[in-house]
CSV table of C-alpha atoms in Angstrom, one decimal:
chain,number,residue,atom,x,y,z
A,394,UNK,CA,152.7,72.7,166.8
A,395,UNK,CA,154.4,74.9,169.0
A,396,UNK,CA,153.2,78.9,168.3
A,397,UNK,CA,155.0,81.5,170.0
A,398,UNK,CA,153.7,84.9,171.5
A,399,UNK,CA,155.3,88.9,171.9
A,400,UNK,CA,154.2,89.7,175.9
A,401,UNK,CA,152.1,92.4,176.5
A,402,UNK,CA,154.2,95.6,177.1
A,403,UNK,CA,153.8,97.3,180.3
A,404,UNK,CA,156.4,100.2,179.5
A,405,UNK,CA,156.9,102.3,175.9
A,406,UNK,CA,160.6,100.8,176.2
A,407,UNK,CA,158.7,97.5,175.7
A,408,UNK,CA,157.2,98.1,172.4
A,409,UNK,CA,160.7,98.9,170.2
A,410,UNK,CA,158.9,101.4,168.5
A,411,UNK,CA,159.2,105.3,168.3
A,412,UNK,CA,158.2,107.1,171.1
A,413,UNK,CA,157.1,110.2,168.5
A,414,UNK,CA,154.9,108.0,167.2
A,415,UNK,CA,153.1,106.4,169.8
A,416,UNK,CA,153.1,110.1,170.6
A,417,UNK,CA,151.7,111.3,167.2
A,418,UNK,CA,149.3,108.3,166.6
A,419,UNK,CA,147.6,109.0,170.8
A,420,UNK,CA,147.1,112.4,169.6
A,421,UNK,CA,145.6,111.8,166.4
A,422,UNK,CA,143.3,109.7,167.3
A,423,UNK,CA,142.2,111.4,170.2
A,424,UNK,CA,141.5,114.1,167.6
A,425,UNK,CA,139.9,112.4,165.7
A,426,UNK,CA,137.2,110.9,168.2
A,427,UNK,CA,137.3,114.5,170.0
A,428,UNK,CA,136.5,112.8,173.2
A,429,UNK,CA,137.6,109.3,174.7
A,430,UNK,CA,137.8,107.3,177.9
A,431,UNK,CA,141.5,105.8,178.9
A,432,UNK,CA,139.8,102.7,178.6
A,433,UNK,CA,138.8,103.4,175.1
A,434,UNK,CA,141.7,104.5,174.4
A,435,UNK,CA,143.6,101.4,175.4
A,436,UNK,CA,141.0,99.6,173.0
A,437,UNK,CA,141.7,101.9,169.8
A,438,UNK,CA,145.8,102.0,170.1
A,439,UNK,CA,145.8,98.1,171.7
A,440,UNK,CA,148.1,99.2,174.4
A,441,UNK,CA,147.5,99.2,178.4
A,442,UNK,CA,146.5,102.7,179.8
A,443,UNK,CA,150.0,102.6,182.1
A,444,UNK,CA,152.6,102.3,179.0
A,445,UNK,CA,151.0,105.7,177.6
A,446,UNK,CA,150.8,107.4,180.9
A,447,UNK,CA,153.6,109.0,180.6
A,448,UNK,CA,152.9,110.2,177.2
A,449,UNK,CA,149.5,111.1,178.3
A,450,UNK,CA,151.4,113.6,181.5
A,451,UNK,CA,153.7,115.0,179.0
A,452,UNK,CA,151.0,116.5,176.9
A,453,UNK,CA,148.4,117.7,180.4
A,454,UNK,CA,151.7,119.6,181.1
A,455,UNK,CA,152.2,121.5,177.5
A,456,UNK,CA,148.2,122.1,178.0
A,457,UNK,CA,147.6,119.4,174.9
A,458,UNK,CA,145.3,117.2,176.3
A,459,UNK,CA,142.9,118.0,178.8
A,460,UNK,CA,140.6,115.4,181.1
A,461,UNK,CA,136.5,116.0,181.4
A,462,UNK,CA,136.0,113.9,184.6
A,463,UNK,CA,135.4,110.3,184.9
A,464,UNK,CA,133.6,108.8,182.0
A,465,UNK,CA,130.1,107.0,182.3
A,466,UNK,CA,131.0,104.6,179.9
A,467,UNK,CA,130.4,101.0,180.8
A,468,UNK,CA,133.0,98.2,182.1
A,469,UNK,CA,135.5,101.0,183.4
A,470,UNK,CA,133.8,100.2,187.5
A,471,UNK,CA,136.8,98.6,189.4
A,472,UNK,CA,139.6,100.3,186.9
A,473,UNK,CA,142.3,102.4,187.9
A,474,UNK,CA,141.6,106.4,188.3
A,475,UNK,CA,143.3,107.2,184.9
A,476,UNK,CA,141.3,104.7,182.4
A,477,UNK,CA,138.4,105.6,183.6
A,478,UNK,CA,139.1,109.4,182.8
A,479,UNK,CA,137.5,110.9,179.9
A,480,UNK,CA,140.3,113.1,177.7
A,481,UNK,CA,140.0,115.4,175.0
A,482,UNK,CA,142.3,117.4,173.1
A,483,UNK,CA,142.7,121.0,173.4
A,484,UNK,CA,143.0,123.9,170.5
A,485,UNK,CA,146.4,123.3,170.9
A,486,UNK,CA,146.8,119.9,170.7
A,487,UNK,CA,144.3,119.9,167.6
A,488,UNK,CA,146.6,121.9,165.6
A,489,UNK,CA,149.7,120.0,166.9
A,490,UNK,CA,147.9,116.7,165.7
A,491,UNK,CA,147.4,118.3,162.4
A,492,UNK,CA,150.4,119.2,162.2
A,493,UNK,CA,151.7,115.7,162.5
A,494,UNK,CA,149.7,114.1,160.2
A,495,UNK,CA,151.3,116.7,157.7
A,496,UNK,CA,154.7,115.5,157.8
A,497,UNK,CA,154.4,112.0,159.3
A,498,UNK,CA,151.8,108.9,158.6
A,499,UNK,CA,148.0,109.6,158.5
A,500,UNK,CA,147.2,106.1,160.0
A,501,UNK,CA,144.5,105.4,162.8
A,502,UNK,CA,144.1,102.0,164.5
A,503,UNK,CA,145.9,99.5,167.1
A,504,UNK,CA,149.5,100.6,168.0
A,505,UNK,CA,152.5,99.1,165.0
A,506,UNK,CA,154.5,96.1,166.2
A,507,UNK,CA,158.3,96.2,166.0
A,508,UNK,CA,159.1,94.5,162.5
A,509,UNK,CA,161.8,92.1,164.0
A,510,UNK,CA,159.1,91.3,166.7
A,511,UNK,CA,156.6,90.5,164.2
A,512,UNK,CA,160.1,88.2,162.5
A,513,UNK,CA,160.1,86.8,165.1
A,514,UNK,CA,156.3,85.8,166.2
A,515,UNK,CA,155.6,84.8,161.9
A,516,UNK,CA,158.6,82.5,162.3
A,517,UNK,CA,157.2,80.5,165.6
A,518,UNK,CA,153.8,80.0,163.3
A,519,UNK,CA,155.7,77.8,161.5
A,520,UNK,CA,158.2,75.9,163.8
A,521,UNK,CA,158.2,72.5,163.4
A,522,UNK,CA,156.5,69.5,161.4
A,523,UNK,CA,152.7,69.9,161.3
A,524,UNK,CA,151.1,66.2,161.7
A,525,UNK,CA,148.5,66.6,158.7
A,526,UNK,CA,147.3,62.4,158.5
A,527,UNK,CA,145.0,61.1,156.1
A,528,UNK,CA,141.8,61.6,158.2
A,529,UNK,CA,143.3,65.0,159.0
A,530,UNK,CA,142.8,65.1,155.7
A,531,UNK,CA,139.7,64.5,155.2
A,532,UNK,CA,138.2,66.4,157.9
A,533,UNK,CA,139.6,69.5,156.1
A,534,UNK,CA,138.4,68.9,152.7
A,535,UNK,CA,135.0,68.8,154.2
A,536,UNK,CA,132.0,67.9,151.7
A,537,UNK,CA,134.9,68.6,148.6
A,538,UNK,CA,134.4,65.4,146.5
A,539,UNK,CA,137.4,64.0,145.1
A,540,UNK,CA,139.3,60.8,144.9
A,541,UNK,CA,141.4,59.8,147.1
A,542,UNK,CA,144.5,60.3,145.2
A,543,UNK,CA,143.9,64.3,145.1
A,544,UNK,CA,143.7,64.3,148.9
A,545,UNK,CA,165.8,96.6,162.1
A,546,UNK,CA,163.3,98.9,162.9
A,547,UNK,CA,161.0,100.5,160.1
A,548,UNK,CA,160.2,103.7,162.3
A,549,UNK,CA,157.7,105.7,160.8
A,550,UNK,CA,156.9,103.3,157.8
A,551,UNK,CA,153.8,101.4,158.6
A,552,UNK,CA,152.8,98.2,156.5
A,553,UNK,CA,149.3,97.1,157.7
A,554,UNK,CA,148.7,93.3,156.8
A,555,UNK,CA,145.7,92.6,158.8
A,556,UNK,CA,143.1,92.3,156.4
A,557,UNK,CA,139.3,91.1,157.7
A,558,UNK,CA,138.9,89.8,153.9
A,559,UNK,CA,141.6,87.3,154.6
A,560,UNK,CA,142.4,86.8,158.5
A,561,UNK,CA,139.0,85.6,161.0
A,562,UNK,CA,139.1,85.6,164.1
A,563,UNK,CA,140.4,82.9,165.5
A,564,UNK,CA,138.1,80.7,168.6
A,565,UNK,CA,139.9,80.7,172.6
A,566,UNK,CA,141.6,83.1,174.0
A,567,UNK,CA,143.1,86.2,172.4
A,568,UNK,CA,146.7,87.8,173.4
A,569,UNK,CA,147.4,89.4,176.1
A,570,UNK,CA,149.1,91.6,174.1
A,571,UNK,CA,146.0,93.7,172.7
A,572,UNK,CA,148.0,94.8,169.4
A,573,UNK,CA,148.1,90.9,168.3
A,574,UNK,CA,144.9,89.1,167.1
A,575,UNK,CA,144.8,85.9,166.8
A,576,UNK,CA,143.2,84.7,163.6
A,577,UNK,CA,142.8,81.3,161.8
A,578,UNK,CA,145.3,80.3,159.2
A,579,UNK,CA,145.0,82.4,155.9
A,580,UNK,CA,144.0,81.1,153.1
A,581,UNK,CA,144.4,84.0,150.5
A,582,UNK,CA,142.5,83.5,146.6
A,583,UNK,CA,144.0,85.3,144.0
A,584,UNK,CA,142.5,84.4,140.5
A,585,UNK,CA,142.7,85.6,136.6
A,586,UNK,CA,142.2,89.4,138.1
A,587,UNK,CA,146.0,89.1,139.7
A,588,UNK,CA,148.7,91.6,138.8
A,589,UNK,CA,152.1,91.9,139.8
A,590,UNK,CA,151.6,95.5,142.1
A,591,UNK,CA,149.7,93.2,144.3
A,592,UNK,CA,152.7,91.3,145.2
A,593,UNK,CA,154.3,94.2,146.0
A,594,UNK,CA,154.1,96.9,148.7
A,595,UNK,CA,151.0,99.0,148.1
A,596,UNK,CA,151.8,102.7,149.3
A,597,UNK,CA,148.9,105.1,150.3
A,598,UNK,CA,150.2,108.1,149.5
A,599,UNK,CA,147.2,110.1,151.3
A,600,UNK,CA,147.4,108.0,154.5
A,601,UNK,CA,151.5,107.3,154.7
A,602,UNK,CA,151.4,103.5,155.5
A,603,UNK,CA,152.0,100.8,153.3
A,604,UNK,CA,149.4,97.7,151.9
A,605,UNK,CA,150.6,94.6,153.0
A,606,UNK,CA,151.3,92.5,149.5
A,607,UNK,CA,148.9,89.2,149.3
A,608,UNK,CA,151.7,86.4,150.0
A,609,UNK,CA,152.4,88.5,153.1
A,610,UNK,CA,149.0,88.3,154.1
A,611,UNK,CA,148.7,84.6,153.5
A,612,UNK,CA,151.9,84.2,155.9
A,613,UNK,CA,151.3,80.8,158.0
A,614,UNK,CA,149.3,80.1,155.7
A,615,UNK,CA,148.2,79.3,151.8
A,616,UNK,CA,148.2,81.2,149.2
A,617,UNK,CA,146.1,80.4,145.9
A,618,UNK,CA,146.8,81.6,142.5
A,619,UNK,CA,143.5,80.2,140.3
A,620,UNK,CA,142.6,80.1,137.0
A,621,UNK,CA,147.0,80.4,136.5
A,622,UNK,CA,147.8,81.2,133.2
A,623,UNK,CA,144.7,83.4,132.8
A,624,UNK,CA,145.9,86.6,134.2
A,625,UNK,CA,147.2,89.5,131.9
A,626,UNK,CA,151.1,88.9,132.9
A,627,UNK,CA,152.7,86.1,131.1
A,628,UNK,CA,152.8,83.1,133.3
A,629,UNK,CA,156.5,82.6,133.1
A,630,UNK,CA,156.8,86.8,134.8
A,631,UNK,CA,154.8,85.4,137.3
A,632,UNK,CA,156.0,82.2,138.1
A,633,UNK,CA,160.1,84.1,138.2
A,634,UNK,CA,158.1,86.6,140.7
A,635,UNK,CA,157.9,83.2,143.5
A,636,UNK,CA,161.5,80.9,142.8
A,637,UNK,CA,163.2,83.0,145.2
A,638,UNK,CA,160.8,83.3,147.6
A,639,UNK,CA,160.2,79.1,147.2
A,640,UNK,CA,163.3,77.7,147.1
A,641,UNK,CA,164.8,80.5,149.8
A,642,UNK,CA,162.2,81.2,151.7
A,643,UNK,CA,162.9,84.9,152.0
A,644,UNK,CA,160.9,87.8,150.0
A,645,UNK,CA,162.2,91.1,149.3
A,646,UNK,CA,160.0,94.2,148.7
A,647,UNK,CA,160.7,98.0,148.1
A,648,UNK,CA,159.3,100.4,150.8
A,649,UNK,CA,159.1,103.0,147.6
A,650,UNK,CA,158.7,106.3,149.8
A,651,UNK,CA,162.5,105.7,151.2
A,652,UNK,CA,163.8,103.7,148.7
A,653,UNK,CA,164.2,100.8,150.9
A,654,UNK,CA,164.3,97.2,150.6
A,655,UNK,CA,163.4,94.8,153.8
A,656,UNK,CA,163.9,91.2,154.5
A,657,UNK,CA,160.7,89.1,154.6
A,658,UNK,CA,160.1,85.5,155.7
A,659,UNK,CA,158.1,83.7,152.4
A,660,UNK,CA,156.0,81.0,154.9
A,661,UNK,CA,153.4,80.5,153.0
A,662,UNK,CA,152.2,77.7,150.8
A,663,UNK,CA,151.6,78.5,147.4
A,664,UNK,CA,149.0,76.3,145.0
A,665,UNK,CA,148.9,77.2,141.4
A,666,UNK,CA,145.3,76.2,140.1
A,667,UNK,CA,144.4,75.7,136.3
A,668,UNK,CA,142.9,74.0,133.8
A,669,UNK,CA,145.6,74.6,130.5
A,670,UNK,CA,148.3,71.8,130.2
A,671,UNK,CA,151.4,73.1,132.4
A,672,UNK,CA,153.9,72.4,129.3
A,673,UNK,CA,151.8,75.6,127.6
A,674,UNK,CA,152.7,77.6,130.5
A,675,UNK,CA,156.0,76.6,131.9
A,676,UNK,CA,159.4,75.1,131.3
A,677,UNK,CA,160.4,72.0,132.9
A,678,UNK,CA,162.8,73.0,135.0
A,679,UNK,CA,160.2,75.5,136.8
A,680,UNK,CA,158.0,72.3,137.0
A,681,UNK,CA,161.1,70.7,138.6
A,682,UNK,CA,160.7,73.1,141.7
A,683,UNK,CA,157.0,72.0,142.7
A,684,UNK,CA,157.9,69.3,144.7
A,685,UNK,CA,153.6,68.2,144.5
A,686,UNK,CA,152.0,67.7,140.8
A,687,UNK,CA,148.4,66.4,141.6
A,688,UNK,CA,145.9,66.1,138.4
A,689,UNK,CA,142.2,66.5,139.0
A,690,UNK,CA,139.8,65.0,136.9
A,691,UNK,CA,136.0,66.1,135.8
A,692,UNK,CA,133.5,64.2,138.4
A,693,UNK,CA,132.0,61.9,137.7
A,694,UNK,CA,127.8,61.3,137.6
A,695,UNK,CA,127.6,60.1,141.6
A,696,UNK,CA,130.2,63.0,142.8
A,697,UNK,CA,128.6,65.8,140.8
A,698,UNK,CA,125.5,65.2,142.3
A,699,UNK,CA,127.6,65.1,145.9
A,700,UNK,CA,128.6,68.5,144.8
A,701,UNK,CA,124.9,69.8,144.0
A,702,UNK,CA,123.5,69.0,146.5
A,703,UNK,CA,126.2,70.6,149.1
A,704,UNK,CA,126.1,73.2,147.3
A,705,UNK,CA,122.5,73.5,147.6
A,706,UNK,CA,122.4,73.2,151.0
A,707,UNK,CA,125.1,75.6,152.0
A,708,UNK,CA,122.5,78.1,149.3
A,709,UNK,CA,119.1,77.2,151.6
A,710,UNK,CA,118.3,75.8,147.6
A,711,UNK,CA,116.1,72.6,148.2
A,712,UNK,CA,117.8,69.5,146.5
A,713,UNK,CA,115.7,67.0,144.2
A,714,UNK,CA,117.6,64.1,143.1
A,715,UNK,CA,115.7,64.3,139.7
A,716,UNK,CA,117.4,66.8,139.1
A,717,UNK,CA,121.0,65.5,138.8
A,718,UNK,CA,119.5,63.2,135.7
A,719,UNK,CA,117.7,65.6,134.0
A,720,UNK,CA,121.1,68.2,134.0
A,721,UNK,CA,123.5,65.8,133.2
A,722,UNK,CA,121.4,63.5,130.6
A,723,UNK,CA,118.6,65.9,129.4
A,724,UNK,CA,120.2,69.0,129.4
A,725,UNK,CA,123.7,68.4,128.9
A,726,UNK,CA,123.8,65.2,127.6
A,727,UNK,CA,121.2,66.2,124.9
A,728,UNK,CA,122.6,66.6,121.4
A,729,UNK,CA,122.0,70.4,120.3
A,730,UNK,CA,120.2,70.4,116.9
A,731,UNK,CA,120.6,73.6,114.5
A,732,UNK,CA,117.3,74.5,113.1
A,733,UNK,CA,115.6,77.5,111.8
A,734,UNK,CA,113.7,77.4,115.4
A,735,UNK,CA,116.6,77.2,117.6
A,736,UNK,CA,118.7,79.8,115.6
A,737,UNK,CA,115.6,82.4,116.4
A,738,UNK,CA,115.7,81.4,119.6
A,739,UNK,CA,119.6,82.2,120.2
A,740,UNK,CA,119.4,85.1,118.2
A,741,UNK,CA,116.6,86.1,119.8
A,742,UNK,CA,118.2,85.9,123.4
A,743,UNK,CA,121.5,87.7,122.6
A,744,UNK,CA,119.4,90.9,120.7
A,745,UNK,CA,115.7,90.9,121.0
A,746,UNK,CA,115.3,89.7,124.5
A,747,UNK,CA,111.7,91.4,124.3
A,748,UNK,CA,110.2,89.6,122.0
A,749,UNK,CA,108.8,86.1,122.0
A,750,UNK,CA,109.4,82.7,120.9
A,751,UNK,CA,108.7,81.8,117.7
A,752,UNK,CA,107.3,78.5,116.3
A,753,UNK,CA,108.5,76.3,112.8
A,754,UNK,CA,105.6,77.3,111.5
A,755,UNK,CA,106.7,81.4,111.4
A,756,UNK,CA,109.0,80.2,109.3
A,757,UNK,CA,106.9,78.4,106.9
A,758,UNK,CA,104.8,81.4,106.3
A,759,UNK,CA,105.9,84.1,102.8
A,760,UNK,CA,107.9,87.0,104.9
A,761,UNK,CA,105.7,90.4,103.7
A,762,UNK,CA,107.3,93.9,103.2
């Protein structure tokens, strides 16, 4: 699959974001850390120092930033002198940073990427057709025991997309543009706790930036809605949220703080998983919109054994094959019988856990008061 990249910026103009946003981010980052080397500033903002040089010089002339001599930070040997210098903010700079925080975003982190640049990048991740073969599918499924048939510039409005819960750093060379990070294709899973609000941009009023919704974090990957039908929101309402994005491959999101709306490519594969009957959840019209509908039956005893063995190995638990037969045929296979003894044991397990179990002889003894 052909993928694209954003060319590493060398000048402020290459960022395609507002100069005052970059200046604010630089000054607030330095004020927060108190003192940083040029190399550390590069790391925190994800930008080469030469890109920031004009702003640094401007702040120094305005006596908002000071230099503290060469930094003794490791790894700066041989770098340009401005990168090796240590920088701090003056009292006037700290006051200016506080003023910026009061009227702008309080976001701290890598310099944001222009929205149009992001759109170009994300679209490039899904161009062409993936070569999905039976062998590749089996490798992807790994130890799962399944039968073969299953096998415009936004300015100061910042959206945080990267999420360490879903985005795992990929192996290999990372992008030249250090505002970006190469990750594995995300798999975002939401279960019965899923709420409609999680599918919209969430505005952090304290820090003044947005958190991307789950389907945005899953872009170029997979979005799994597990336990479908068990969410608080009615199933049809949840499905209606995805009808247009799934058909048009475009999602519309509201920037609630400004009242504007943005159009975002919807490039994730949505998977609905449920153990309820689909006919009880949705109508036929929506089922026809789903290209693939796969029924996964209960595992056979042999498959159950493989699943249990795999989980034991994954959790570091010694596996005993005899435990499978005992579990399936003795515990699960044994029909429960309602007796005074089993009733008392069930009652004590729920309400009197500190009491020991009783025998049937105890029931035969006369009770005294």
